[in-house]
Short mmCIF file of C-alpha atoms in Angstrom, two decimals:
data_model
loop_
_atom_site.label_atom_id
_atom_site.label_comp_id
_atom_site.label_asym_id
_atom_site.label_seq_id
_atom_site.Cartn_x
_atom_site.Cartn_y
_atom_site.Cartn_z
CA ASP A 1 23.31 4.26 -25.37
CA GLY A 2 21.04 3.69 -22.42
CA ASN A 3 20.50 5.50 -19.17
CA TYR A 4 21.19 5.28 -15.48
CA SER A 5 19.58 7.37 -12.77
CA THR A 6 19.41 7.25 -9.01
CA THR A 7 17.63 9.22 -6.34
CA SER A 8 18.07 9.27 -2.59
CA LYS A 9 15.77 10.76 0.01
CA PRO A 10 15.38 10.45 3.78
CA VAL A 11 12.44 8.37 4.94
CA PHE A 12 13.22 8.27 8.67
CA VAL A 13 15.27 10.58 10.88
CA SER A 14 15.73 10.33 14.63
CA ASP A 15 18.45 11.47 17.02
CA ALA A 16 20.14 8.08 16.56
CA TRP A 17 19.35 6.99 13.00
CA LEU A 18 18.91 8.17 9.43
CA THR A 19 17.31 5.85 6.87
CA THR A 20 17.19 6.78 3.21
CA ILE A 21 15.41 5.17 0.29
CA GLU A 22 17.62 4.71 -2.75
CA SER A 23 15.80 4.33 -6.07
CA TYR A 24 17.44 3.42 -9.36
CA ASP A 25 16.58 2.99 -13.03
CA ILE A 26 18.97 1.36 -15.48
CA TYR A 27 18.47 0.66 -19.15
CA CYS A 28 21.23 -0.66 -21.39
CA GLY A 29 19.07 -1.98 -24.22
CA GLY A 30 17.30 -5.30 -24.38
CA ALA A 31 14.01 -6.58 -23.08
CA HIS A 32 14.44 -6.01 -19.34
CA PRO A 33 15.36 -2.63 -17.91
CA SER A 34 16.32 -2.66 -14.25
CA HIS A 35 14.66 -0.56 -11.58
CA GLY A 36 14.08 -0.86 -7.90
CA PHE A 37 14.80 0.55 -4.51
CA TYR A 38 16.47 -0.32 -1.24
CA TYR A 39 17.07 1.29 2.14
CA ARG A 40 20.31 2.50 3.70
CA THR A 41 20.61 3.25 7.41
CA PHE A 42 23.24 5.45 9.04
CA ASP A 43 24.23 5.80 12.67
CA ARG A 44 24.01 9.54 13.32
CA ARG A 45 26.60 9.34 16.15
CA THR A 46 29.31 7.93 13.87
CA GLY A 47 28.05 8.85 10.39
CA LYS A 48 28.70 5.27 9.28
CA GLU A 49 26.30 3.08 7.36
CA VAL A 50 24.93 0.15 9.37
CA ASP A 51 24.25 -3.27 7.84
CA LEU A 52 21.09 -4.09 9.77
CA ALA A 53 21.33 -7.77 8.78
CA GLY A 54 24.29 -7.83 11.17
CA TRP A 55 21.80 -7.23 14.01
CA PHE A 56 20.37 -10.74 13.65
CA ASN A 57 21.51 -13.77 15.63
CA GLU A 58 21.95 -17.33 14.33
CA ALA A 59 18.18 -17.93 14.50
CA GLY A 60 17.57 -15.15 11.96
CA ALA A 61 20.58 -14.94 9.68
CA GLU A 62 23.61 -16.85 8.58
CA TYR A 63 26.79 -15.06 7.52
CA GLN A 64 28.16 -16.20 4.16
CA PRO A 65 31.85 -15.42 3.74
CA SER A 66 32.99 -14.56 0.25
CA GLU A 67 36.22 -13.75 -1.48
CA GLY A 68 37.26 -10.14 -1.25
CA ASP A 69 36.37 -7.61 1.38
CA GLU A 70 32.92 -8.57 2.57
CA GLY A 71 30.55 -11.48 2.82
CA TYR A 72 26.79 -11.28 3.12
CA PHE A 73 23.94 -12.50 5.29
CA THR A 74 21.34 -15.07 4.29
CA ILE A 75 18.07 -14.39 6.09
CA LEU A 76 16.76 -17.70 7.41
CA PRO A 77 13.17 -18.98 6.86
CA PRO A 78 11.92 -18.45 10.45
CA LEU A 79 12.77 -14.74 10.25
CA VAL A 80 11.44 -14.47 6.67
CA GLU A 81 8.11 -15.82 7.95
CA VAL A 82 7.97 -13.09 10.63
CA ILE A 83 8.88 -10.45 8.03
CA ILE A 84 6.18 -11.45 5.58
CA GLU A 85 3.48 -12.38 8.13
CA MET A 86 1.37 -9.25 7.63
CA GLY A 87 2.08 -8.83 3.92
CA PRO A 88 3.66 -5.85 2.21
CA SER A 89 3.11 -2.53 3.97
CA ASP A 90 3.31 -0.54 0.74
CA GLY A 91 0.60 -2.24 -1.32
CA GLU A 92 -1.78 -0.46 -3.62
CA PRO A 93 -4.37 1.87 -2.07
CA GLY A 94 -7.38 -0.20 -1.15
CA ASP A 95 -5.44 -3.46 -0.88
CA GLY A 96 -6.89 -5.52 1.90
CA PRO A 97 -6.07 -8.89 3.47
CA ALA A 98 -7.11 -10.80 0.33
CA GLU A 99 -4.67 -8.87 -1.89
CA ARG A 100 -1.84 -9.24 0.63
CA GLU A 101 -2.52 -12.97 0.95
CA LEU A 102 -2.51 -13.39 -2.83
CA PHE A 103 0.85 -11.59 -3.03
CA LEU A 104 2.29 -13.89 -0.35
CA GLU A 105 0.84 -17.01 -1.96
CA GLU A 106 2.44 -16.11 -5.29
CA CYS A 107 5.74 -14.96 -3.82
CA ARG A 108 6.40 -17.04 -0.68
CA GLU A 109 8.96 -19.33 -2.32
CA ALA A 110 10.80 -16.43 -3.92
CA LEU A 111 10.81 -14.47 -0.65
CA ASN A 112 12.67 -17.37 0.98
CA THR A 113 15.13 -17.54 -1.91
CA TRP A 114 16.34 -13.99 -2.54
CA SER A 115 18.26 -11.67 -0.28
CA TRP A 116 16.87 -8.77 1.75
CA ARG A 117 17.82 -5.14 2.43
CA PHE A 118 16.73 -3.39 5.62
CA GLY A 119 15.97 0.06 6.97
CA LEU A 120 14.50 1.59 10.11
CA SER A 121 11.30 3.53 10.67
CA SER A 122 9.27 4.72 13.63
CA ALA A 123 7.09 1.60 13.08
CA GLY A 124 10.05 -0.83 13.22
CA LEU A 125 12.21 -2.64 10.68
CA LEU A 126 11.68 -2.05 6.94
CA ALA A 127 12.49 -5.12 4.85
CA VAL A 128 12.77 -5.18 1.05
CA PRO A 129 13.33 -8.39 -0.90
CA VAL A 130 16.04 -8.08 -3.51
CA TRP A 131 15.03 -10.03 -6.60
CA PRO A 132 15.62 -9.75 -10.34
CA PRO A 133 13.88 -6.79 -12.01
CA SER A 134 12.19 -9.11 -14.49
CA TYR A 135 10.51 -11.01 -11.64
CA GLY A 136 6.78 -10.32 -11.71
CA PRO A 137 5.88 -9.00 -8.23
CA GLY A 138 8.14 -5.98 -8.44
CA ARG A 139 8.78 -3.81 -5.44
CA ALA A 140 7.56 -4.46 -1.91
CA THR A 141 8.36 -3.22 1.58
CA PHE A 142 7.44 -5.21 4.66
CA THR A 143 7.30 -3.46 8.05
CA VAL A 144 8.10 -5.56 11.10
CA PRO A 145 7.23 -4.17 14.55
CA CYS A 146 10.23 -4.05 16.89
CA GLU A 147 8.59 -6.37 19.42
CA ASP A 148 8.37 -9.15 16.79
CA LEU A 149 12.14 -9.15 16.25
CA GLY A 150 13.23 -10.10 19.78
CA PRO A 151 14.00 -13.81 19.20
CA PHE A 152 16.15 -12.96 16.17
CA LEU A 153 18.32 -10.14 17.58
CA ASN A 154 21.91 -10.34 18.76
CA ASP A 155 23.30 -7.87 21.33
CA ALA A 156 24.01 -5.22 18.67
CA GLY A 157 20.44 -5.55 17.38
CA LYS A 158 18.95 -5.23 20.85
CA ALA A 159 21.05 -2.13 21.52
CA GLY A 160 20.15 -0.65 18.13
CA LEU A 161 16.43 -1.13 18.65
CA ALA A 162 16.71 0.34 22.16
CA ARG A 163 18.19 3.47 20.57
CA LEU A 164 15.37 3.46 18.01
CA ARG A 165 12.71 3.27 20.72
CA ALA A 166 14.43 6.03 22.75
CA ARG A 167 13.78 8.55 19.95
#
């Protein structure tokens, strides 16, 4: 018993990039169903998925090796601060600075603790914190303008954003 469903739809398409939003709902019984979303970005030249966390230098991310095929990136506090500076870009209609500040006040510690998933848009980098479904704040997307990312980008990141801007 239970259910599992996913949806995928494009949210950004350019000559160079395709970003999709992946939504999921899982219920296997118990008090806490799981639901959420994340972004996936594909290089349209190669067709391969791109891990945008790999675009960050040592000032923005630290690679964590793990057993098996792949490790993961920890996003470091200086970059998290840039990501969350303006508050979530997908708040409720009518949310103003006070609502965004309240969200950040309640969630700042958690935003520096959990991992992040990234996508691209015409406005810049989309960043989604990945936290447990039972955690109160729920879903949030933060949009970071390309020009704010400069100090945190490695060569691959700089080249990727140049292709984004070339649209």
